[in-house]
XYZ file of C-alpha atoms in Angstrom:
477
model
C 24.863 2.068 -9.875
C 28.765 1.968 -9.253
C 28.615 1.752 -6.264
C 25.738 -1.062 -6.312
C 28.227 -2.875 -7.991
C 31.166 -2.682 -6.292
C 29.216 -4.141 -3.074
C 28.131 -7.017 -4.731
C 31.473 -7.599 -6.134
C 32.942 -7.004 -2.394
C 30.640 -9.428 -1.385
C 31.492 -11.926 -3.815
C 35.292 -11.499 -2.977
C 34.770 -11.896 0.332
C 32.985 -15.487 -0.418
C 36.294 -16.859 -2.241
C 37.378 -18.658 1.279
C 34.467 -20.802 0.471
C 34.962 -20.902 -2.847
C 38.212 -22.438 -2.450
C 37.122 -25.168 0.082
C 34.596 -26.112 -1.899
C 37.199 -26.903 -4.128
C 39.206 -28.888 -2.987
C 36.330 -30.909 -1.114
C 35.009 -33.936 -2.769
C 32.054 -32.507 -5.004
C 29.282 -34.634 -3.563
C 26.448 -32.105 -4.377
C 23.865 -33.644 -6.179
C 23.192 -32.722 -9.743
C 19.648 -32.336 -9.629
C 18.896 -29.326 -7.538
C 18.078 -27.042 -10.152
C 13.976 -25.886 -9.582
C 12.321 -28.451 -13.077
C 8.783 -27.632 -13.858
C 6.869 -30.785 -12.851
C 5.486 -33.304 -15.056
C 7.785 -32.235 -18.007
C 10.781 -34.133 -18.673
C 11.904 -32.821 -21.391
C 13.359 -30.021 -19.087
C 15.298 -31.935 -17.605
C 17.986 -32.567 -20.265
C 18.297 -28.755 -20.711
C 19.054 -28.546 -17.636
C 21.437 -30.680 -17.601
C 23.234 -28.470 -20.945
C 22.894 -25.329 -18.704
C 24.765 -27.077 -15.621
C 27.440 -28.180 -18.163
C 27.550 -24.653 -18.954
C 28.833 -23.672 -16.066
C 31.816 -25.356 -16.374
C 32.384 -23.879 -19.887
C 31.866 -20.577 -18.131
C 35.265 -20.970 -16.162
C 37.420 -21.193 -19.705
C 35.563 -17.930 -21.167
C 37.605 -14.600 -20.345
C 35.932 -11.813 -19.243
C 34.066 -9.293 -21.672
C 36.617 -6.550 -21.249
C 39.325 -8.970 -22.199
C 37.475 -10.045 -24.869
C 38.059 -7.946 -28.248
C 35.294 -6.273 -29.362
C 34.589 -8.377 -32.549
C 34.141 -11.806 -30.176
C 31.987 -9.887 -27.488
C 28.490 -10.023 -28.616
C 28.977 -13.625 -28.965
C 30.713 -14.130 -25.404
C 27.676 -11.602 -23.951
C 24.944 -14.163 -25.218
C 26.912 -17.249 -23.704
C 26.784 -15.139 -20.469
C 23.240 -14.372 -20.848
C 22.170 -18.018 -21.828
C 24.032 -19.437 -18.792
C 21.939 -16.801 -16.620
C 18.452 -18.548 -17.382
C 19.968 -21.168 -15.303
C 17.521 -21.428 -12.280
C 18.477 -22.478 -8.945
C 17.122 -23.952 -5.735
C 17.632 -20.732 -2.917
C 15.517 -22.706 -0.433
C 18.059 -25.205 0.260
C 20.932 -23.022 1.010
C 23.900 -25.745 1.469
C 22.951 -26.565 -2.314
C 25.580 -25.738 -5.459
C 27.028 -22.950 -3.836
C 29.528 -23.048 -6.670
C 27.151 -22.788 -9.255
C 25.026 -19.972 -7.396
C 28.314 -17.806 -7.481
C 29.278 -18.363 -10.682
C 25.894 -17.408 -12.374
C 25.915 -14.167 -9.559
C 29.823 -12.935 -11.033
C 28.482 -13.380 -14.179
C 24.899 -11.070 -13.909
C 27.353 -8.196 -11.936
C 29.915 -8.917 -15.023
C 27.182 -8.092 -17.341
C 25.522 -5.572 -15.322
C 28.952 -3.219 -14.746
C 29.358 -3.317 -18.416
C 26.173 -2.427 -19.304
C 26.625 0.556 -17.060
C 29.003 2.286 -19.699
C 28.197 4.204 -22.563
C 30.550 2.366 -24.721
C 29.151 -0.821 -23.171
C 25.514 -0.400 -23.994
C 26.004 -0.506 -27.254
C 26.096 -4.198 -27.125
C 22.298 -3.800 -26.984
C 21.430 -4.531 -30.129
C 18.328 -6.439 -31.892
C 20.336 -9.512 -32.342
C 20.946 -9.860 -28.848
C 17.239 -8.840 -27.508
C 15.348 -11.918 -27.704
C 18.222 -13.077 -25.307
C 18.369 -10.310 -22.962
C 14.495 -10.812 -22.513
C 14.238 -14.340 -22.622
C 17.231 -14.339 -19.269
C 15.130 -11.878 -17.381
C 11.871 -13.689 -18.167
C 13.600 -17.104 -16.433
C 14.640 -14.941 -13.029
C 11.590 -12.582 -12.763
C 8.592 -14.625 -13.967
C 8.183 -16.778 -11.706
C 4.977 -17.922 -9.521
C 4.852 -15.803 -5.803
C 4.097 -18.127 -3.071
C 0.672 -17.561 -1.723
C 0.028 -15.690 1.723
C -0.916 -17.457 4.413
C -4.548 -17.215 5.696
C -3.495 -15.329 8.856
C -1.030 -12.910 7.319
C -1.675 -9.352 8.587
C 0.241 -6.873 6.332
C -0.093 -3.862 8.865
C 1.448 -6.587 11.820
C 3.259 -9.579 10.361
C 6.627 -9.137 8.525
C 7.139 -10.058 5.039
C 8.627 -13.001 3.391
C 12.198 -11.897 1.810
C 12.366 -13.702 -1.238
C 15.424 -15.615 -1.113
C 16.712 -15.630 -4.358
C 17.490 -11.906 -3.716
C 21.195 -12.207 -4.498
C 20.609 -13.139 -8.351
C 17.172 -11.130 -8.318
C 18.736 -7.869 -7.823
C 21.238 -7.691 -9.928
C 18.900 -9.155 -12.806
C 16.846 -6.051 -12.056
C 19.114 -3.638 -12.439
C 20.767 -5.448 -15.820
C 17.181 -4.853 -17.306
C 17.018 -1.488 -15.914
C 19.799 -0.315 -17.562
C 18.208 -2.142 -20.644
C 15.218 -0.131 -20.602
C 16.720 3.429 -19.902
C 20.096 3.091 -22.525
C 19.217 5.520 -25.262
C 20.925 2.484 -27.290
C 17.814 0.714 -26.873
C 14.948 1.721 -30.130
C 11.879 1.615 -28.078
C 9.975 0.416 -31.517
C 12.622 -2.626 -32.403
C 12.608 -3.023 -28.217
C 8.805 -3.967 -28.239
C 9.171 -7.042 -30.516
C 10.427 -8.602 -27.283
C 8.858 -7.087 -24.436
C 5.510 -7.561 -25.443
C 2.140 -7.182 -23.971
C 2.180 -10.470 -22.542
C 5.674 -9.657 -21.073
C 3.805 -6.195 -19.338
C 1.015 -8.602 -17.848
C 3.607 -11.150 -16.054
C 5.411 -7.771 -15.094
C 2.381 -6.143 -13.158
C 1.682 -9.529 -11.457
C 5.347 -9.400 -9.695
C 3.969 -6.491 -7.671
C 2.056 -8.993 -5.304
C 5.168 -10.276 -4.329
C 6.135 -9.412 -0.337
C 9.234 -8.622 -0.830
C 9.435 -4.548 -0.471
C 13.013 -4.752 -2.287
C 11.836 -6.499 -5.381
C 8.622 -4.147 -5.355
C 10.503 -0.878 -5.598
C 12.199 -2.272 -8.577
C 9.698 -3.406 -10.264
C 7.724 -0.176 -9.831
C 10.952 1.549 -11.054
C 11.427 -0.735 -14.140
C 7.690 -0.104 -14.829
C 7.587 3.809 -14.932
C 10.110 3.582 -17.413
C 8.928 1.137 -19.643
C 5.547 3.466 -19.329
C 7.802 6.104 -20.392
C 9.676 4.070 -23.415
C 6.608 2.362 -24.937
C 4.114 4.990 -25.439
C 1.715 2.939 -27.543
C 1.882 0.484 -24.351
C 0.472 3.222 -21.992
C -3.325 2.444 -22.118
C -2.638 -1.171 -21.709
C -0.695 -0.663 -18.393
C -3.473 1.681 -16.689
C -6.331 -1.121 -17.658
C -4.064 -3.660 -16.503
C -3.228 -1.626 -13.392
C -7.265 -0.965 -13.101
C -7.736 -4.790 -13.603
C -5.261 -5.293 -10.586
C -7.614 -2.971 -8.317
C -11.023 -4.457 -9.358
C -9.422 -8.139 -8.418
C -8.243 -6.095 -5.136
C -11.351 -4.161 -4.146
C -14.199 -7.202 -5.639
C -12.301 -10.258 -5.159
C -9.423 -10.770 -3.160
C -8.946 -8.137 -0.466
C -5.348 -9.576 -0.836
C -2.124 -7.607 -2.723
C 0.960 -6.744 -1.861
C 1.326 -3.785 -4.197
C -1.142 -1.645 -4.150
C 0.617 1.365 -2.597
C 3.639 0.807 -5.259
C 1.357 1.010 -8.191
C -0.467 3.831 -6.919
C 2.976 5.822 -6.153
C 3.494 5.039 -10.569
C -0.106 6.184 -10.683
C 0.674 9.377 -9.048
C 3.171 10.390 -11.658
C 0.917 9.395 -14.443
C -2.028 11.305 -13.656
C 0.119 14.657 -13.573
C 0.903 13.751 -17.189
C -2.559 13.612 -18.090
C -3.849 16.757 -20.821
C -6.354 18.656 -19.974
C -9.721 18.350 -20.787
C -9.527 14.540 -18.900
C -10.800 12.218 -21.424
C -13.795 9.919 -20.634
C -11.241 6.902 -19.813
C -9.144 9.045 -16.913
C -12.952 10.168 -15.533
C -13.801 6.224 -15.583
C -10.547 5.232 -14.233
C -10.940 7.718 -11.047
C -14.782 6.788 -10.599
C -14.139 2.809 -10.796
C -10.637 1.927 -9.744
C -9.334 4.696 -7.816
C -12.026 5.825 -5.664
C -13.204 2.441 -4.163
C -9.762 1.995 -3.530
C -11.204 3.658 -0.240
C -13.680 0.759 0.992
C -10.949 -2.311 1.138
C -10.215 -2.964 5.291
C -6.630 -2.600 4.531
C -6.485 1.151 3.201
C -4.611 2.741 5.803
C -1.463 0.718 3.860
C -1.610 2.626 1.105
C -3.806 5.719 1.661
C -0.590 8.506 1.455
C -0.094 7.336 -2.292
C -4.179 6.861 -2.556
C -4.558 10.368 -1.071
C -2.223 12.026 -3.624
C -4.064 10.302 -6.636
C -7.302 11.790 -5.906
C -5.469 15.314 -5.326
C -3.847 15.129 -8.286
C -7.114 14.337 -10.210
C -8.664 17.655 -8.259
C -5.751 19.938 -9.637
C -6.308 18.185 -13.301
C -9.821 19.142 -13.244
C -11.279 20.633 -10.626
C -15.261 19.263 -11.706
C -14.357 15.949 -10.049
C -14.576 17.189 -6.791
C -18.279 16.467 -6.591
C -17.692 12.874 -7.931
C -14.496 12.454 -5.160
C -16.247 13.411 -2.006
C -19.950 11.673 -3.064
C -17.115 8.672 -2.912
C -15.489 9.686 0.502
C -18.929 9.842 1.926
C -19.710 7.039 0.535
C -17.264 4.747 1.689
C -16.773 6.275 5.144
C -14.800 4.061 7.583
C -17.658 4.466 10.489
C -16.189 1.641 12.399
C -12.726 2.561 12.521
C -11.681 5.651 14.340
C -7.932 5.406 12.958
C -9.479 5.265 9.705
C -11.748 8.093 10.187
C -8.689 10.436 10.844
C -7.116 9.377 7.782
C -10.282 10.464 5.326
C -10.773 13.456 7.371
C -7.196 14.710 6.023
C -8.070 13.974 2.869
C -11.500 15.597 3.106
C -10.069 18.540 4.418
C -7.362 18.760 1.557
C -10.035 18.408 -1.171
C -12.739 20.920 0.886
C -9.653 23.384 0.471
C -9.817 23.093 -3.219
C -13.757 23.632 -3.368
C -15.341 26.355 -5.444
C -18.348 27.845 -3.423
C -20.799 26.572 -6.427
C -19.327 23.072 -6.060
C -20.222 22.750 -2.578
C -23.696 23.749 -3.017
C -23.832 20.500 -4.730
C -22.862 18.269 -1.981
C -23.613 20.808 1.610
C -25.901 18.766 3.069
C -24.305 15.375 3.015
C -20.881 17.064 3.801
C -22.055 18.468 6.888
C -24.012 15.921 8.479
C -20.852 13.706 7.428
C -18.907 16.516 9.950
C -21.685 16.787 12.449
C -21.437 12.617 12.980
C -17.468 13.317 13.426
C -17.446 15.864 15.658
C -19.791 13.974 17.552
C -18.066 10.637 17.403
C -17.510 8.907 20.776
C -13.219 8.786 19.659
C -11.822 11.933 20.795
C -9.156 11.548 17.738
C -12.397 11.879 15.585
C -13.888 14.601 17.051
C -10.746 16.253 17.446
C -9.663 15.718 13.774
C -13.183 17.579 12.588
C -12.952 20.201 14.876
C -9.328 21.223 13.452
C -11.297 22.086 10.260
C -12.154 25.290 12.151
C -8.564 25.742 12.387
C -7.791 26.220 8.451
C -8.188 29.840 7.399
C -8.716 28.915 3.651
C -12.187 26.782 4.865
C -13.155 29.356 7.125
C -12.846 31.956 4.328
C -14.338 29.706 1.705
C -16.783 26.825 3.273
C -17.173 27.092 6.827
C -17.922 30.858 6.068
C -20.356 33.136 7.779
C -22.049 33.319 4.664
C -22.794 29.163 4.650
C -23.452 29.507 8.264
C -27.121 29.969 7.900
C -26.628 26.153 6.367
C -23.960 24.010 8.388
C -24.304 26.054 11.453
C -27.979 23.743 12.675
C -26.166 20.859 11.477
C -22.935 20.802 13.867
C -24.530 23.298 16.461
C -25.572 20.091 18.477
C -22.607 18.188 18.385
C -20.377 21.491 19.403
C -22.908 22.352 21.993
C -22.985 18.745 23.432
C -18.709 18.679 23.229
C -18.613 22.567 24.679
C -20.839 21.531 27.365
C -17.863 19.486 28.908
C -16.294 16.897 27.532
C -13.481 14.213 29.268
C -10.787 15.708 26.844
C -9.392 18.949 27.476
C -8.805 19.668 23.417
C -11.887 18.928 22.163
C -13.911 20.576 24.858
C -11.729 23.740 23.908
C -11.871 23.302 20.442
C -15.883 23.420 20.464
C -15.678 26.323 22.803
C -14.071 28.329 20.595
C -15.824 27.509 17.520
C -19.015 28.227 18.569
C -17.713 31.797 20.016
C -16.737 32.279 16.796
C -20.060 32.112 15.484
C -21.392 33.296 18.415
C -19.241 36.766 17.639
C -19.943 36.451 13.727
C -24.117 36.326 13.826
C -25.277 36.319 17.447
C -29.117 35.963 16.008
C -28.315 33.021 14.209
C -26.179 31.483 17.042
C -29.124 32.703 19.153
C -31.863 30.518 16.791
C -29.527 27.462 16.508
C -29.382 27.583 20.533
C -33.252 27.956 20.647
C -33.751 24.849 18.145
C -31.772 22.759 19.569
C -33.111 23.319 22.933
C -36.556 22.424 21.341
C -35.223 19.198 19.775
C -33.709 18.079 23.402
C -36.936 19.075 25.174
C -39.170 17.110 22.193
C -36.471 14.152 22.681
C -37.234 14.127 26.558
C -40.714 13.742 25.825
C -40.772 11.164 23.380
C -38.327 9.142 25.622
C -40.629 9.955 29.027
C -43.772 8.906 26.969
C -42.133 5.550 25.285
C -41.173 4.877 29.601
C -45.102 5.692 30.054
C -46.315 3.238 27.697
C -43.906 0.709 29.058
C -44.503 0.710 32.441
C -48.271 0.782 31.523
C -47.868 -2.793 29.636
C -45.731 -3.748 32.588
C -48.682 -3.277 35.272
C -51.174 -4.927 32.354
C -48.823 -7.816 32.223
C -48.743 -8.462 36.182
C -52.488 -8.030 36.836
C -53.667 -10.376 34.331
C -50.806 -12.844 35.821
C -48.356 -12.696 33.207
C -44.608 -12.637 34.557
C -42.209 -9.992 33.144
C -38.630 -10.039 33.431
């Protein structure tokens, strides 16, 4: 935090050139370039009292020159001239006035940063502290354009940043000062206040989302009776994601808070954490854009596996489900997480699910993207799965599945890897149980020779309706 703090304050040293020029130019900046909420007029009069402000601000000494009896009374001028809101889109606009409310957030935010300092949180002084950040923060995102590509296009950097950041860390310090009673503390960041927090996740800017994810995991922390009402707002977030939109920003961030949360859950899960994973979490799989966030997705769904190992069933019924069959790239991603989850599987749990599960890795190993095929293949490569799943107990069971996809691959195949890979798999199995390896061969011979005939007598019948068609004069193209 120091040193946060002394590089804003280098930075706004090194702006005092300006500062001066400004000066002692003719002030010809208009008056009215603070942002007014249209249609209401009123506003604009307080506005007007906060610009005066400003140049009361220039007569008050600084809080550690201040004694202690006159400081809360100095902090709340400080924090009242901090709801002033400025234009950042027109840069050339009150640069003065932009620098003077920035000095004034570090001022506050370096002496918050002391013990002795944040005891000048007190109750008196919260509806203040609030109200400032709820001026910066709560604000409405500008919408994406139509063509914006999250995995291509950069993001827009809000440009209020300066003022942003250091507003963030202020309340950070707010919420994490043992000063703070997190009982008297809720009178002012209410429910309505956690609501118009989640929605600043949506925002592009990857600097303001890290704080606000930060802010939020400790205000999950402080407020426990608040903890319910952030996962079903969170869960509300997804369902506008997955069933509406297709469109957020921070999907990955909340998910990352997520993560933490779920390792806090008690065991038994209640019914809610069972709904949560079933309806929020794993549909989280079927938006286009999951390959954003599917590290912090991926690590949910594991964590929910080591809670309680009977949601396995649910998770991969869901994988399968929601299988990405026309993206390769995508493929390779839910094959690592398939793997990770198979290598938590109890033998009686995959009993459950064996049949879909391997036709789900027969199609993959017999996917036209080498990456695919590759990516399955590798599960032969895990000793815990070979032990536990892809056993020569279960053999009798997967083994006709995948024989004719390894067969096919074995048989030669334009990459080197996976033509190797199936090689040795099937040797494997080959070595294991040569009289099942020996049946699987024979059936699969059978289903290529039925196949051949099927195919010779659809050409039959074909070329039959073709001659029909000619001698009774039809033409046939």
């Amino acid at each position: 935090m120091k040193g946060f703090l002394n590089k804003v304050k280098g930075s706004v040293a090194g702006d005092k050139k300006e500062e001066m020029k400004a000066e002692k130019a003719p002030d010809t900046t208009p008056r009215a370039d603070v942002v007014l909420p249209k249609g209401v007029a009123k506003r604009r009069g307080s506005m007007a009292k906060q610009q005066r402000a400003q140049v009361v601000l220039k007569e008050l000494p600084l809080l550690v020159e201040t004694p202690m009896q006159k400081r809360e009374a100095l902090f709340k001028q400080k924090l009242q001239l901090c709801q002033t809101i400025f234009n950042f889109d027109d840069v050339d606009s009150d640069i003065r006035g932009k620098e003077i409310k920035r000095e004034t957030l570090v001022e506050l935010a370096e002496y918050v940063n002391t013990p002795a300092g944040q005891k000048i949180f007190t109750e008196a002084l919260m509806p203040d502290i609030v109200q400032m950040v709820k001026a910066n923060l709560f604000r409405t995102l500008p919408p994406q354009t139509e063509d914006f590509d999250p995995e291509e296009d950069e993001p827009a950097m809000e440009p209020g940043w300066p003022h942003l950041q250091v507003v963030y860390e202020f309340f950070l310090r707010f919420i994490v000062s043992s000063e703070v009673n997190g009982k008297v503390a809720k009178k002012y960041v209410d429910l309505p206040f956690i609501s118009n927090w989640i929605d600043l996740f949506d925002t592009e800017d990857p600097r303001e989302r890290d704080y606000v994810k930060t802010v939020l995991h400790r205000m999950y922390g402080k407020f426990m009776s608040y903890r319910s009402y952030i996962r079903k707002a969170i869960s509300q977030v997804f369902f506008r994601y997955i069933y509406e939109t297709g469109k957020h920003n921070g999907i990955g961030e909340l998910l990352e808070i997520l993560g933490s949360i779920i390792n806090g859950f008690a065991i038994p899960l209640k019914k809610e954490h069972l709904q949560f994973l079933e309806k929020a979490l794993i549909p989280l799989h079927k938006p286009r854009s999951v390959a954003l966030y599917h590290p912090q997705l991926s690590y949910c769904i594991s964590q929910y596996v080591e809670k309680d190992p009977e949601t396995i069933c649910t998770i991969l019924r869901g994988l399968i489900r929601f299988w990405p069959w026309n993206s390769s790239s995508k493929q390779v991603l839910f094959l690592n997480e398939l793997e990770e989850i198979m290598e938590l599987c109890r033998g009686d749990q995959i009993n459950q699910i064996q049949n879909d599960l391997f036709k789900l890795l027969a199609a993959c190993i017999a996917s036209e993207h080498f990456q695919v095929a590759e990516r399955a293949l590798y599960f032969w490569n895990s000793e815990h799965l070979c032990i536990n799943v892809l056993s020569q107990a279960r053999a009798p069971v997967f083994l006709p599945l995948v024989f004719g996809p390894l067969s096919k691959n074995a048989q030669g195949h334009w990459n080197q890897t996976v033509e190797g890979l199936a090689q040795s798999v099937l040797k494997m199995y080959m070595e294991m149980d040569i009289n099942l390896y020996d049946k699987c061969s024979r059936e699969h011979g059978e289903k290529n020779r039925t196949k051949d005939s099927e195919r010779s007598a659809a050409e039959d019948k074909w070329a039959k309706l073709e001659a029909a068609a000619i001698a009774n004069g039809l033409s046939y193209s």
